[in-house]
Amino acid sequence: MKKLVEQIKHIEKQYVAGTLSFEDIEHARQIAQDASNEVRQSLLYLHATSTNPYSSVVGISIYEDGVDSDGLDERGSFRYSSIKDALDDGWRIIKFPETSLAVYEQDNYGLGYEFVLERWR
Amino acid sequence: MTKPPYGSRMDCAPTMTDLEIINFCRTGYLMLPGVVPEVVNKQVIEYLEHVDSSHEPTPIVGESFFLDEVLMNQEAAGAVRSLLGRNFTLPLIISNHRGPLPYEKPQDWHRDGGTIYTSALEYLQVFYYPEECTEEMGPTVLLPGSHFMRNKAPMMAHLGSIKGTVSTAAPAGTIILTVYGIWHRRSRAPSGPQGKSLYRNLLKYNYWRTSPPQRDWLKDDDIDFNTINFNPPAGVFEQFQGAIAAARMFTWLCGIESQYKKRGGQNWPVAPSVRDGMNQEGLPKALANHKQQD
């Protein structure tokens, strides 16, 4: 993004000076293209004790480049202890718990209530 | 050479009490640290290294040291007898989960193939570490209570850290009895070999029931089944549902499941705060506190 902003500033100067070239614009387009190619979707699974999006977390896993998928910090604690913690850190919910799968209400299903979150890096 | 006693019916004295049986129902496992003598552990490792290093060294059942001191180990077989009743059968297959050391990634969480969710305990899945398994050697990790949490193994593969898990890191000679469907995985192993073997050897085998269930373990005549907490210590359950599942399994083991009427609400075992020797609503007659005044 920083490169792109710099290139746009350069284009503005060239335009004011009347020396803007097609190459200047093409360079900006290339920077934008490269930036979008670098962005990756990261996934965060949080298993909560209820469907409340602020509820506490009993399970965590992260699928993000360079991050341990077990979702623990240096002290061995969950990186996020609630879904709110994750939202505050820039994650957004892309899937809410699938409650319709609990067909028989007397039975126990899965690991609580699974929220799937994403962020792009 | 005589044929190894695969599937033979065996008996011995039960060793578990009512409370220990209930705890097994709640957690889905029982860990017996270091119960196999060191001399036998060494014989087992020798066998796994030099006689049969395959992933299924089943003929080890024919070795007297293994039969007498591992499969029929006094504490382990006593627990098996307590949970499966008289004339339980010896394993037909011995698997060896020879985990490489080190091993960077933890295994996916899973329940083993063939799991069914039921209050019946027809068989036990047993783990045995012939060498010490430290936290750095990738011990199996269990989720207590998960034998009541329905799921499919391929749908657990994305799970990571879970609250309340229990590591089975333990000294050599540790035997762990489990309900077959308990959720588990091998943890990551940052350490290289520390024992004689280049692997983390973990033997895994099943015993089966042949007798109808009955409360013929070490009975405690003074126990009050009204005031016991049946809740699993981990896992995720709607309020009371974990305790209800554990209590149902206990009544099945006692051979009185037909007396267990789940009427809903605060039916036994969900109201352990009853007072003055009163019986909870719905407590099976065979478990009732007969001191209660009519």
CSV table of C-alpha atoms in Angstrom, one decimal:
chain,number,residue,atom,x,y,z
A,1,MET,CA,0.0,0.0,0.0
A,2,LYS,CA,2.8,2.4,0.9
A,3,LYS,CA,4.4,1.9,-2.5
A,4,LEU,CA,1.1,2.6,-4.2
A,5,VAL,CA,0.6,5.8,-2.3
A,6,GLU,CA,4.1,7.0,-3.2
A,7,GLN,CA,3.5,6.2,-6.9
A,8,ILE,CA,0.2,8.1,-6.8
A,9,LYS,CA,2.0,11.1,-5.3
A,10,HIS,CA,4.5,10.8,-8.1
A,11,ILE,CA,1.7,10.7,-10.7
A,12,GLU,CA,0.2,13.8,-9.1
A,13,LYS,CA,3.5,15.7,-9.4
A,14,GLN,CA,4.0,14.6,-13.0
A,15,TYR,CA,0.5,15.6,-13.9
A,16,VAL,CA,0.9,19.1,-12.3
A,17,ALA,CA,4.2,19.4,-14.2
A,18,GLY,CA,2.6,18.2,-17.4
A,19,THR,CA,5.0,15.3,-17.7
A,20,LEU,CA,2.7,12.4,-16.8
A,21,SER,CA,3.4,9.4,-18.9
A,22,PHE,CA,1.6,6.2,-19.6
A,23,GLU,CA,4.4,4.3,-17.9
A,24,ASP,CA,3.8,6.2,-14.7
A,25,ILE,CA,0.1,5.0,-14.7
A,26,GLU,CA,1.1,1.5,-15.8
A,27,HIS,CA,3.6,1.3,-12.9
A,28,ALA,CA,0.9,2.2,-10.4
A,29,ARG,CA,-1.4,-0.5,-11.9
A,30,GLN,CA,1.4,-3.1,-11.5
A,31,ILE,CA,2.0,-2.1,-7.9
A,32,ALA,CA,-1.7,-2.6,-7.1
A,33,GLN,CA,-1.7,-5.9,-8.9
A,34,ASP,CA,1.3,-7.2,-7.0
A,35,ALA,CA,-0.3,-6.1,-3.7
A,36,SER,CA,-3.5,-7.9,-4.3
A,37,ASN,CA,-1.5,-11.1,-5.2
A,38,GLU,CA,0.3,-10.9,-1.9
A,39,VAL,CA,-2.8,-10.8,0.2
A,40,ARG,CA,-3.9,-14.1,1.7
A,41,GLN,CA,-6.9,-15.2,3.6
A,42,SER,CA,-6.3,-16.4,7.2
A,43,LEU,CA,-8.8,-18.5,9.0
A,44,LEU,CA,-9.5,-18.7,12.7
A,45,TYR,CA,-11.8,-21.3,14.3
A,46,LEU,CA,-13.1,-20.5,17.7
A,47,HIS,CA,-15.2,-23.0,19.6
A,48,ALA,CA,-17.4,-21.2,22.1
A,49,THR,CA,-19.7,-22.4,24.9
A,50,SER,CA,-22.8,-20.8,23.3
A,51,THR,CA,-23.9,-19.1,20.1
A,52,ASN,CA,-23.4,-15.7,21.8
A,53,PRO,CA,-20.7,-14.0,19.7
A,54,TYR,CA,-19.1,-12.6,22.8
A,55,SER,CA,-19.0,-15.9,24.6
A,56,SER,CA,-15.8,-17.5,26.0
A,57,VAL,CA,-13.7,-19.9,24.0
A,58,VAL,CA,-12.9,-23.6,24.7
A,59,GLY,CA,-11.1,-24.4,21.4
A,60,ILE,CA,-9.0,-22.5,19.0
A,61,SER,CA,-7.1,-23.1,15.8
A,62,ILE,CA,-5.5,-20.7,13.3
A,63,TYR,CA,-4.6,-21.2,9.7
A,64,GLU,CA,-2.3,-18.3,8.9
A,65,ASP,CA,1.2,-18.1,7.4
A,66,GLY,CA,3.8,-18.2,10.1
A,67,VAL,CA,1.4,-18.8,13.0
A,68,ASP,CA,1.2,-22.1,15.0
A,69,SER,CA,-2.1,-23.7,14.0
A,70,ASP,CA,-2.8,-24.6,17.7
A,71,GLY,CA,-3.4,-20.9,18.4
A,72,LEU,CA,-1.3,-20.6,21.5
A,73,ASP,CA,0.8,-17.6,22.5
A,74,GLU,CA,4.4,-17.8,23.9
A,75,ARG,CA,3.0,-18.6,27.4
A,76,GLY,CA,0.9,-21.5,26.1
A,77,SER,CA,-2.4,-19.6,26.5
A,78,PHE,CA,-5.1,-19.2,23.8
A,79,ARG,CA,-4.4,-16.3,21.6
A,80,TYR,CA,-8.0,-15.2,22.0
A,81,SER,CA,-10.0,-16.1,25.1
A,82,SER,CA,-13.3,-14.8,23.6
A,83,ILE,CA,-14.7,-14.1,20.2
A,84,LYS,CA,-14.8,-10.4,21.1
A,85,ASP,CA,-11.0,-10.5,21.6
A,86,ALA,CA,-10.6,-11.8,18.0
A,87,LEU,CA,-13.0,-9.2,16.6
A,88,ASP,CA,-11.0,-6.5,18.4
A,89,ASP,CA,-7.9,-7.8,16.7
A,90,GLY,CA,-9.3,-7.4,13.2
A,91,TRP,CA,-10.9,-10.7,12.5
A,92,ARG,CA,-14.4,-10.9,11.1
A,93,ILE,CA,-16.9,-13.7,11.5
A,94,ILE,CA,-17.7,-15.4,8.2
A,95,LYS,CA,-19.7,-18.3,9.6
A,96,PHE,CA,-21.9,-18.7,12.7
A,97,PRO,CA,-22.5,-22.0,14.5
A,98,GLU,CA,-24.5,-24.5,12.6
A,99,THR,CA,-27.2,-25.1,15.2
A,100,SER,CA,-29.5,-26.9,12.8
A,101,LEU,CA,-27.1,-29.9,13.0
A,102,ALA,CA,-28.1,-30.6,16.6
A,103,VAL,CA,-31.0,-32.7,15.4
A,104,TYR,CA,-31.6,-34.6,18.7
A,105,GLU,CA,-31.7,-32.2,21.5
A,106,GLN,CA,-30.8,-34.8,24.1
A,107,ASP,CA,-27.6,-35.7,22.4
A,108,ASN,CA,-24.2,-33.9,22.6
A,109,TYR,CA,-22.6,-32.7,19.4
A,110,GLY,CA,-19.1,-31.6,18.5
A,111,LEU,CA,-16.9,-29.2,20.4
A,112,GLY,CA,-19.4,-26.5,21.4
A,113,TYR,CA,-20.4,-23.7,19.0
A,114,GLU,CA,-18.0,-23.1,16.1
A,115,PHE,CA,-17.4,-19.6,14.8
A,116,VAL,CA,-15.2,-19.3,11.7
A,117,LEU,CA,-13.4,-15.9,11.3
A,118,GLU,CA,-11.2,-14.5,8.6
A,119,ARG,CA,-8.7,-11.7,8.0
A,120,TRP,CA,-6.6,-10.8,5.0
A,121,ARG,CA,-2.9,-10.2,5.2
B,1,MET,CA,5.3,-73.7,20.4
B,2,THR,CA,1.8,-73.3,21.8
B,3,LYS,CA,-0.7,-71.0,20.1
B,4,PRO,CA,-0.8,-67.5,21.7
B,5,PRO,CA,-3.9,-67.0,23.8
B,6,TYR,CA,-5.6,-64.6,21.4
B,7,GLY,CA,-9.2,-63.9,22.6
B,8,SER,CA,-8.9,-66.2,25.5
B,9,ARG,CA,-11.4,-65.7,28.4
B,10,MET,CA,-9.7,-64.5,31.5
B,11,ASP,CA,-10.7,-63.6,35.1
B,12,CYS,CA,-9.1,-62.0,38.1
B,13,ALA,CA,-10.1,-59.9,41.1
B,14,PRO,CA,-11.7,-56.5,40.4
B,15,THR,CA,-9.8,-53.5,41.8
B,16,MET,CA,-12.0,-50.5,41.1
B,17,THR,CA,-14.5,-48.9,43.6
B,18,ASP,CA,-17.8,-47.4,42.8
B,19,LEU,CA,-16.3,-43.9,42.7
B,20,GLU,CA,-13.5,-45.0,40.4
B,21,ILE,CA,-16.1,-46.6,38.0
B,22,ILE,CA,-18.1,-43.4,38.1
B,23,ASN,CA,-15.0,-41.3,37.4
B,24,PHE,CA,-14.2,-43.6,34.4
B,25,CYS,CA,-17.8,-43.0,33.1
B,26,ARG,CA,-17.3,-39.2,33.6
B,27,THR,CA,-13.8,-38.9,32.0
B,28,GLY,CA,-13.7,-41.9,29.6
B,29,TYR,CA,-10.3,-43.0,30.7
B,30,LEU,CA,-8.2,-44.4,33.6
B,31,MET,CA,-4.5,-43.9,33.8
B,32,LEU,CA,-2.3,-46.3,35.7
B,33,PRO,CA,1.2,-44.8,35.9
B,34,GLY,CA,4.2,-47.1,35.9
B,35,VAL,CA,2.3,-50.3,36.8
B,36,VAL,CA,4.4,-52.7,34.6
B,37,PRO,CA,7.8,-53.6,36.2
B,38,GLU,CA,10.8,-52.1,34.5
B,39,VAL,CA,12.4,-55.5,33.7
B,40,VAL,CA,9.3,-56.3,31.7
B,41,ASN,CA,9.2,-52.9,30.0
B,42,LYS,CA,12.8,-53.7,28.8
B,43,GLN,CA,11.8,-57.1,27.5
B,44,VAL,CA,9.0,-55.5,25.6
B,45,ILE,CA,11.3,-52.9,24.0
B,46,GLU,CA,13.8,-55.6,23.1
B,47,TYR,CA,10.9,-57.5,21.4
B,48,LEU,CA,9.7,-54.4,19.5
B,49,GLU,CA,13.3,-53.6,18.4
B,50,HIS,CA,14.6,-57.0,17.5
B,51,VAL,CA,11.8,-59.5,17.1
B,52,ASP,CA,8.9,-57.6,15.6
B,53,SER,CA,9.3,-53.9,14.7
B,54,SER,CA,6.1,-53.9,12.7
B,55,HIS,CA,3.0,-51.8,13.4
B,56,GLU,CA,1.2,-55.0,14.5
B,57,PRO,CA,3.4,-57.1,16.7
B,58,THR,CA,0.5,-59.2,17.7
B,59,PRO,CA,2.4,-62.5,18.4
B,60,ILE,CA,3.9,-60.7,21.5
B,61,VAL,CA,0.7,-62.0,23.2
B,62,GLY,CA,2.4,-65.4,23.2
B,63,GLU,CA,5.3,-64.2,25.3
B,64,SER,CA,4.7,-65.0,29.0
B,65,PHE,CA,6.3,-61.7,30.1
B,66,PHE,CA,3.7,-59.8,28.1
B,67,LEU,CA,0.8,-62.0,29.0
B,68,ASP,CA,1.4,-62.1,32.7
B,69,GLU,CA,2.8,-58.7,33.4
B,70,VAL,CA,1.2,-56.5,30.8
B,71,LEU,CA,-2.1,-57.9,29.6
B,72,MET,CA,-2.8,-59.5,32.9
B,73,ASN,CA,-0.9,-57.0,35.0
B,74,GLN,CA,-2.6,-57.0,38.4
B,75,GLU,CA,-3.7,-53.4,38.4
B,76,ALA,CA,-4.6,-53.1,34.7
B,77,ALA,CA,-6.4,-56.5,34.5
B,78,GLY,CA,-8.1,-55.7,37.8
B,79,ALA,CA,-9.5,-52.5,36.2
B,80,VAL,CA,-10.5,-54.3,33.0
B,81,ARG,CA,-12.3,-57.0,35.1
B,82,SER,CA,-14.0,-54.2,37.1
B,83,LEU,CA,-15.3,-52.5,33.9
B,84,LEU,CA,-16.0,-55.6,31.6
B,85,GLY,CA,-17.0,-58.2,34.2
B,86,ARG,CA,-15.9,-61.8,34.5
B,87,ASN,CA,-14.4,-63.7,31.6
B,88,PHE,CA,-13.3,-60.7,29.6
B,89,THR,CA,-11.3,-61.7,26.5
B,90,LEU,CA,-7.7,-61.0,25.7
B,91,PRO,CA,-6.8,-58.9,22.7
B,92,LEU,CA,-6.8,-60.3,19.2
B,93,ILE,CA,-4.6,-57.6,17.8
B,94,ILE,CA,-1.7,-55.6,19.2
B,95,SER,CA,-0.9,-52.4,17.4
B,96,ASN,CA,2.2,-50.4,17.9
B,97,HIS,CA,2.0,-46.7,17.2
B,98,ARG,CA,5.7,-46.2,16.6
B,99,GLY,CA,5.8,-42.5,16.5
B,100,PRO,CA,8.9,-41.0,14.9
B,101,LEU,CA,11.1,-38.7,17.0
B,102,PRO,CA,11.2,-35.8,16.7
B,103,TYR,CA,7.8,-35.1,15.0
B,104,GLU,CA,7.0,-31.5,14.2
B,105,LYS,CA,3.2,-31.5,13.8
B,106,PRO,CA,0.6,-32.8,16.1
B,107,GLN,CA,-1.7,-35.4,14.8
B,108,ASP,CA,-5.2,-34.4,13.8
B,109,TRP,CA,-7.8,-34.8,16.6
B,110,HIS,CA,-9.9,-37.9,16.0
B,111,ARG,CA,-11.9,-40.7,17.4
B,112,ASP,CA,-10.9,-44.1,16.2
B,113,GLY,CA,-12.6,-45.8,13.3
B,114,GLY,CA,-15.7,-47.8,14.2
B,115,THR,CA,-16.7,-45.7,17.2
B,116,ILE,CA,-20.4,-45.8,18.2
B,117,TYR,CA,-21.9,-43.6,20.8
B,118,THR,CA,-23.6,-45.7,23.4
B,119,SER,CA,-23.9,-46.1,27.2
B,120,ALA,CA,-22.9,-49.8,26.7
B,121,LEU,CA,-19.2,-50.5,27.5
B,122,GLU,CA,-18.7,-53.7,25.5
B,123,TYR,CA,-14.9,-53.3,25.1
B,124,LEU,CA,-12.0,-51.2,26.2
B,125,GLN,CA,-9.2,-49.6,24.2
B,126,VAL,CA,-6.0,-49.8,26.1
B,127,PHE,CA,-2.7,-48.0,25.7
B,128,TYR,CA,0.7,-49.1,27.1
B,129,TYR,CA,4.0,-47.1,27.1
B,130,PRO,CA,6.9,-49.6,27.5
B,131,GLU,CA,9.3,-46.6,27.7
B,132,GLU,CA,8.9,-43.3,29.4
B,133,CYS,CA,7.0,-40.8,27.3
B,134,THR,CA,7.9,-37.2,28.1
B,135,GLU,CA,5.9,-34.2,27.0
B,136,GLU,CA,8.7,-33.7,24.4
B,137,MET,CA,8.2,-37.1,22.9
B,138,GLY,CA,4.6,-36.5,21.7
B,139,PRO,CA,2.4,-38.2,24.2
B,140,THR,CA,-1.2,-38.9,23.3
B,141,VAL,CA,-3.5,-36.2,24.5
B,142,LEU,CA,-7.1,-37.0,25.5
B,143,LEU,CA,-10.2,-34.9,25.9
B,144,PRO,CA,-12.0,-36.2,29.0
B,145,GLY,CA,-15.7,-36.5,28.5
B,146,SER,CA,-15.5,-36.5,24.7
B,147,HIS,CA,-16.7,-40.1,24.5
B,148,PHE,CA,-20.2,-38.4,24.8
B,149,MET,CA,-19.5,-35.8,22.2
B,150,ARG,CA,-20.8,-36.9,18.8
B,151,ASN,CA,-18.6,-36.1,15.9
B,152,LYS,CA,-16.8,-37.7,12.9
B,153,ALA,CA,-13.1,-37.9,12.7
B,154,PRO,CA,-12.8,-36.0,9.4
B,155,MET,CA,-14.8,-33.2,10.9
B,156,MET,CA,-12.3,-32.8,13.8
B,157,ALA,CA,-9.2,-32.4,11.6
B,158,HIS,CA,-9.2,-28.6,11.8
B,159,LEU,CA,-9.3,-28.5,15.6
B,160,GLY,CA,-6.3,-27.2,17.5
B,161,SER,CA,-6.0,-26.4,21.2
B,162,ILE,CA,-8.9,-27.5,23.4
B,163,LYS,CA,-9.4,-26.5,27.0
B,164,GLY,CA,-9.3,-29.4,29.5
B,165,THR,CA,-7.2,-31.8,27.6
B,166,VAL,CA,-5.1,-34.3,29.5
B,167,SER,CA,-1.6,-35.4,28.5
B,168,THR,CA,-0.7,-39.0,28.9
B,169,ALA,CA,3.0,-38.2,29.4
B,170,ALA,CA,4.1,-40.8,31.8
B,171,PRO,CA,6.8,-43.1,33.1
B,172,ALA,CA,7.6,-46.4,31.5
B,173,GLY,CA,5.1,-49.1,32.2
B,174,THR,CA,2.0,-46.9,32.2
B,175,ILE,CA,-1.2,-48.4,31.1
B,176,ILE,CA,-4.3,-46.3,30.1
B,177,LEU,CA,-7.8,-47.7,29.8
B,178,THR,CA,-10.1,-45.7,27.6
B,179,VAL,CA,-13.6,-45.7,26.2
B,180,TYR,CA,-13.0,-46.4,22.5
B,181,GLY,CA,-14.6,-43.2,21.1
B,182,ILE,CA,-12.7,-40.7,23.3
B,183,TRP,CA,-11.2,-37.9,21.2
B,184,HIS,CA,-7.4,-38.0,21.1
B,185,ARG,CA,-4.3,-37.2,19.1
B,186,ARG,CA,-0.6,-37.5,19.3
B,187,SER,CA,1.0,-34.2,20.3
B,188,ARG,CA,4.0,-32.7,18.6
B,189,ALA,CA,7.4,-34.2,19.6
B,190,PRO,CA,10.2,-31.6,19.6
B,191,SER,CA,12.6,-34.1,21.2
B,192,GLY,CA,14.7,-36.8,19.6
B,193,PRO,CA,14.9,-40.3,21.1
B,194,GLN,CA,15.6,-40.4,24.8
B,195,GLY,CA,15.3,-44.1,25.5
B,196,LYS,CA,16.6,-47.2,23.8
B,197,SER,CA,14.1,-47.1,21.0
B,198,LEU,CA,14.3,-44.5,18.2
B,199,TYR,CA,10.6,-44.3,18.4
B,200,ARG,CA,7.8,-43.4,20.8
B,201,ASN,CA,6.4,-46.9,21.2
B,202,LEU,CA,2.7,-47.0,22.2
B,203,LEU,CA,1.0,-50.4,22.2
B,204,LYS,CA,-2.7,-50.3,21.7
B,205,TYR,CA,-5.2,-53.2,22.1
B,206,ASN,CA,-8.7,-54.1,23.0
B,207,TYR,CA,-10.3,-56.3,25.6
B,208,TRP,CA,-13.9,-57.4,25.2
B,209,ARG,CA,-16.8,-58.2,27.5
B,210,THR,CA,-18.5,-61.7,27.6
B,211,SER,CA,-20.6,-61.3,30.7
B,212,PRO,CA,-23.7,-59.2,31.2
B,213,PRO,CA,-22.9,-56.0,33.1
B,214,GLN,CA,-23.4,-56.0,36.9
B,215,ARG,CA,-22.1,-54.1,39.9
B,216,ASP,CA,-19.6,-56.7,40.9
B,217,TRP,CA,-16.5,-54.5,41.4
B,218,LEU,CA,-15.5,-53.2,44.9
B,219,LYS,CA,-18.8,-52.0,46.2
B,220,ASP,CA,-18.9,-49.2,48.8
B,221,ASP,CA,-21.9,-49.9,51.0
B,222,ASP,CA,-21.9,-46.4,52.4
B,223,ILE,CA,-21.8,-44.5,49.1
B,224,ASP,CA,-24.7,-42.1,48.5
B,225,PHE,CA,-25.3,-42.0,44.7
B,226,ASN,CA,-27.6,-38.9,45.2
B,227,THR,CA,-24.7,-36.5,46.1
B,228,ILE,CA,-22.2,-37.5,43.5
B,229,ASN,CA,-21.1,-35.1,40.7
B,230,PHE,CA,-21.4,-37.0,37.4
B,231,ASN,CA,-20.4,-34.1,35.2
B,232,PRO,CA,-17.5,-34.8,32.8
B,233,PRO,CA,-14.5,-32.6,33.8
B,234,ALA,CA,-14.0,-31.2,30.3
B,235,GLY,CA,-15.7,-31.1,26.9
B,236,VAL,CA,-18.7,-29.0,26.0
B,237,PHE,CA,-22.2,-29.9,27.1
B,238,GLU,CA,-25.5,-28.2,27.5
B,239,GLN,CA,-26.1,-28.0,31.3
B,240,PHE,CA,-26.5,-31.4,32.9
B,241,GLN,CA,-26.3,-33.4,29.6
B,242,GLY,CA,-22.8,-34.6,30.3
B,243,ALA,CA,-23.7,-35.8,33.7
B,244,ILE,CA,-26.8,-37.5,32.4
B,245,ALA,CA,-24.8,-39.4,29.8
B,246,ALA,CA,-22.2,-40.5,32.4
B,247,ALA,CA,-25.0,-41.6,34.8
B,248,ARG,CA,-26.6,-43.6,32.1
B,249,MET,CA,-23.3,-45.3,31.3
B,250,PHE,CA,-22.9,-46.1,35.1
B,251,THR,CA,-26.4,-47.6,35.3
B,252,TRP,CA,-25.6,-49.7,32.2
B,253,LEU,CA,-22.4,-51.0,33.9
B,254,CYS,CA,-24.5,-51.8,37.0
B,255,GLY,CA,-26.9,-53.8,34.9
B,256,ILE,CA,-29.8,-51.6,35.9
B,257,GLU,CA,-30.2,-49.3,32.9
B,258,SER,CA,-33.8,-50.4,32.6
B,259,GLN,CA,-34.4,-48.7,36.0
B,260,TYR,CA,-33.0,-45.4,34.8
B,261,LYS,CA,-35.9,-43.3,33.7
B,262,LYS,CA,-34.9,-40.0,32.3
B,263,ARG,CA,-38.0,-37.9,33.0
B,264,GLY,CA,-36.4,-34.6,32.3
B,265,GLY,CA,-35.8,-31.5,34.5
B,266,GLN,CA,-34.0,-32.2,37.8
B,267,ASN,CA,-34.1,-35.9,37.4
B,268,TRP,CA,-31.1,-37.8,38.8
B,269,PRO,CA,-28.2,-37.2,38.6
B,270,VAL,CA,-28.6,-33.4,38.1
B,271,ALA,CA,-29.5,-32.4,41.7
B,272,PRO,CA,-26.6,-33.6,43.9
B,273,SER,CA,-27.4,-31.0,46.5
B,274,VAL,CA,-30.4,-32.9,47.9
B,275,ARG,CA,-30.3,-33.0,51.7
B,276,ASP,CA,-30.9,-35.2,54.7
B,277,GLY,CA,-30.4,-38.5,52.9
B,278,MET,CA,-33.2,-37.9,50.4
B,279,ASN,CA,-33.2,-39.6,47.1
B,280,GLN,CA,-33.2,-37.6,43.9
B,281,GLU,CA,-36.2,-38.0,41.6
B,282,GLY,CA,-35.6,-40.8,39.2
B,283,LEU,CA,-32.6,-42.4,41.0
B,284,PRO,CA,-32.7,-46.1,40.1
B,285,LYS,CA,-34.0,-48.2,42.9
B,286,ALA,CA,-30.9,-50.4,43.1
B,287,LEU,CA,-28.8,-47.2,43.9
B,288,ALA,CA,-31.3,-45.6,46.3
B,289,ASN,CA,-30.4,-44.5,49.7
B,290,HIS,CA,-32.6,-46.7,51.9
B,291,LYS,CA,-32.1,-44.5,54.9
B,292,GLN,CA,-34.7,-42.2,53.4
B,293,GLN,CA,-37.8,-41.9,55.5
B,294,ASP,CA,-41.0,-42.7,53.6
